[in-house]
């Protein structure tokens, strides 16, 4: 893919995993200054509260949404940023939701991305038609590892078009990509192809978010913004269960991308249990 290779040539690709690890250690040392209630409150407002269970049903999702409705305005704490569900539950969430929360849906053959492009596009379109504000898809990791960059880019672009006004988050599955160079290349490819957010992981069967992966993704976003003057969001997911975990990733984003990225418009954490832990801490 000559166009993609041309794009890559504009980025710093001289990155080595041991060097990234050392840089991350220095940032980890700074997490203490962000370990406070105000940061926890902010992180809560950036959560994509997730229910992606085999046993999910219309009734269970409805009751789950009702709890969020009832918590709206009950304290000085802003509600979570979004509710993330399978696409067939978007309409249920839309009907039940009264709180000011975005509706996100996984789509595109989640979590493996192994289905026909036409089905990925149709699933995305149906979810948006039912009321999804945001769509989370998985980059085809098999094609990426085989260097089929053109196919991946075209597929993401077509899915982005099907999103219409909805935001598109592209999951890189960093636990499968493993190396810093792969994560950087996948980040650039996703942004190049139309992603509004890049996201670490599905949380389904592979290593989730790591500080090193998030560091590399933030560096890619920073360089992309410098080249194109377009801000791309970052969503961190996979194994983030405690306020302490979340503060670490908050610190990485703050140190690399700066305060302007610390808003629910550009910073999200996908989790199912994190919200409860933060409420306990507060």
Phi, psi and omega in degrees: 000095186299320181297320179291320178296324175297319179296317180299326183296344181271356183250157174283106180254008177272072183236139182232139185303316179298324179293318178299317180300319179294320179294322179294321179301322179293324178288321179303325179296344182263359185294332183302324182289345179257003182273080180209170186294325181295319177294319178298320177298317179296314180301320178304320182287353180253006183282134163267097183287124197243137169226103181230065186248148177299327183271005176303143177218169179303318181293316182294320179292318179301312181296323178297315178295321180301323178297321178291322176301317184291335181274350182296125176076009183273354180205186177275013182264125175292149181289172178298163184285319186206159170252128182245123184222172170294153188299331181288353178254003181299316181296322177299314179298316180302319181288324186274334191282127171242341178288159181275079184225139177289155175251119178247147178225136168285147181203183176071038179075030177303142002262002187262339185068016184261079172202178183293143178304322180299323179289321177300317180293316181296317180297318177298312181299318179295319179296318179294318178299328180280350175124009179291132175271339184217146180235130177250118177240166179252130172299140179287097186294324178300313178296323180296313181294335175272003177066031176272064189292325180298314181299317180296313182298316180296320180294313179298319180297319179293320178293320177301318178297322179291339179291339186053246182273352182286149177284145179248122174253129180251120181274126183273339187054063186299334178295335175272326180291324172068296188278154179299321182294319177296317181296320179294315180297318180294323177299313181296316180300316180296315180294317178303328186267358173121004180298140173269332175226150163246144190229145185292302199211161173276334187076014183242085169096349180234167177303133182277212182297145171228152178302322181295317179296317181293322176302311181297317179297319178297319178297320178295317178298318180298315180293320179299317179296320179296326181277325190240355182054040178231123182274125177252136179278165175234134176240127183251125183209159179104091174087012180267105189242339186235160175302323179297318176302312185295321180297324177301312182289324173304316182295319179298313180298317180297316183290326184266313186263337176094174186299329185294342176273350183272074177210150179301343177289338185226357181225121179224152171233122179269124183197159176252326184255350185298319183302316179297320179295318179296320178298322177295318181294326181281000000 
